[in-house]
């Protein structure tokens, strides 16, 4: 989502990645995880595969 990217790109300590590039390491080592509804659907599809 372009708006999420533009909103968060200049915040210190924030890492923005696409749902298709997410992995267990990234999820387990973040303090907070913010997802868009569309990214949840992509991750759900990846986990079903």
PDB file of C-alpha atoms in Angstrom:
ATOM      1  CA  UNK A   1       0.000   0.000   0.000  1.00  0.00           C
ATOM      2  CA  UNK A   2       1.625   3.200  -1.170  1.00  0.00           C
ATOM      3  CA  UNK A   3       0.077   5.340   1.584  1.00  0.00           C
ATOM      4  CA  UNK A   4       1.451   3.079   4.323  1.00  0.00           C
ATOM      5  CA  UNK A   5       4.884   3.192   2.727  1.00  0.00           C
ATOM      6  CA  UNK A   6       4.871   6.967   2.380  1.00  0.00           C
ATOM      7  CA  UNK A   7       3.599   7.457   5.934  1.00  0.00           C
ATOM      8  CA  UNK A   8       6.137   5.223   7.645  1.00  0.00           C
ATOM      9  CA  UNK A   9       9.297   5.451   5.558  1.00  0.00           C
ATOM     10  CA  UNK A  10      10.836   8.306   7.552  1.00  0.00           C
ATOM     11  CA  UNK A  11      10.082   6.943  11.014  1.00  0.00           C
ATOM     12  CA  UNK A  12      13.197   5.762  12.842  1.00  0.00           C
ATOM     13  CA  UNK A  13      13.228   2.044  13.580  1.00  0.00           C
ATOM     14  CA  UNK A  14      10.431   1.262  11.135  1.00  0.00           C
ATOM     15  CA  UNK A  15      10.978  -1.389   8.499  1.00  0.00           C
ATOM     16  CA  UNK A  16       8.485  -1.693   5.682  1.00  0.00           C
ATOM     17  CA  UNK A  17       8.296  -4.951   3.751  1.00  0.00           C
ATOM     18  CA  UNK A  18       5.739  -6.463   1.438  1.00  0.00           C
ATOM     19  CA  UNK A  19       3.532  -9.309   2.631  1.00  0.00           C
ATOM     20  CA  UNK A  20       5.083 -11.631   0.070  1.00  0.00           C
ATOM     21  CA  UNK A  21       8.562 -10.948   1.544  1.00  0.00           C
ATOM     22  CA  UNK A  22       7.632 -11.537   5.188  1.00  0.00           C
ATOM     23  CA  UNK A  23       9.202 -14.421   7.059  1.00  0.00           C
ATOM     24  CA  UNK A  24       9.095 -15.957  10.520  1.00  0.00           C
ATOM     25  CA  UNK A  25      12.303 -14.229  11.614  1.00  0.00           C
ATOM     26  CA  UNK A  26      10.907 -10.780  10.796  1.00  0.00           C
ATOM     27  CA  UNK A  27       7.659 -11.505  12.638  1.00  0.00           C
ATOM     28  CA  UNK A  28       9.305 -12.924  15.758  1.00  0.00           C
ATOM     29  CA  UNK A  29      11.914 -10.161  16.055  1.00  0.00           C
ATOM     30  CA  UNK A  30       9.710  -7.112  15.745  1.00  0.00           C
ATOM     31  CA  UNK A  31       8.278  -5.247  18.699  1.00  0.00           C
ATOM     32  CA  UNK A  32       5.099  -4.312  16.870  1.00  0.00           C
ATOM     33  CA  UNK A  33       3.564  -5.556  13.671  1.00  0.00           C
ATOM     34  CA  UNK A  34       1.174  -3.420  11.644  1.00  0.00           C
ATOM     35  CA  UNK A  35      -0.647  -5.070   8.753  1.00  0.00           C
ATOM     36  CA  UNK A  36      -3.097  -3.851   6.168  1.00  0.00           C
ATOM     37  CA  UNK A  37      -6.149  -5.996   5.473  1.00  0.00           C
ATOM     38  CA  UNK A  38      -4.807  -6.884   2.046  1.00  0.00           C
ATOM     39  CA  UNK A  39      -1.488  -8.039   3.503  1.00  0.00           C
ATOM     40  CA  UNK A  40      -3.304 -10.360   5.917  1.00  0.00           C
ATOM     41  CA  UNK A  41      -4.991 -12.013   2.938  1.00  0.00           C
ATOM     42  CA  UNK A  42      -1.641 -12.475   1.168  1.00  0.00           C
ATOM     43  CA  UNK A  43      -0.017 -13.953   4.275  1.00  0.00           C
ATOM     44  CA  UNK A  44      -2.998 -16.259   4.768  1.00  0.00           C
ATOM     45  CA  UNK A  45      -2.622 -17.531   1.198  1.00  0.00           C
ATOM     46  CA  UNK A  46       1.122 -18.064   1.705  1.00  0.00           C
ATOM     47  CA  UNK A  47       0.532 -20.091   4.862  1.00  0.00           C
ATOM     48  CA  UNK A  48      -2.059 -22.280   3.142  1.00  0.00           C
ATOM     49  CA  UNK A  49       0.412 -23.212   0.407  1.00  0.00           C
TER      50      UNK A  49
END
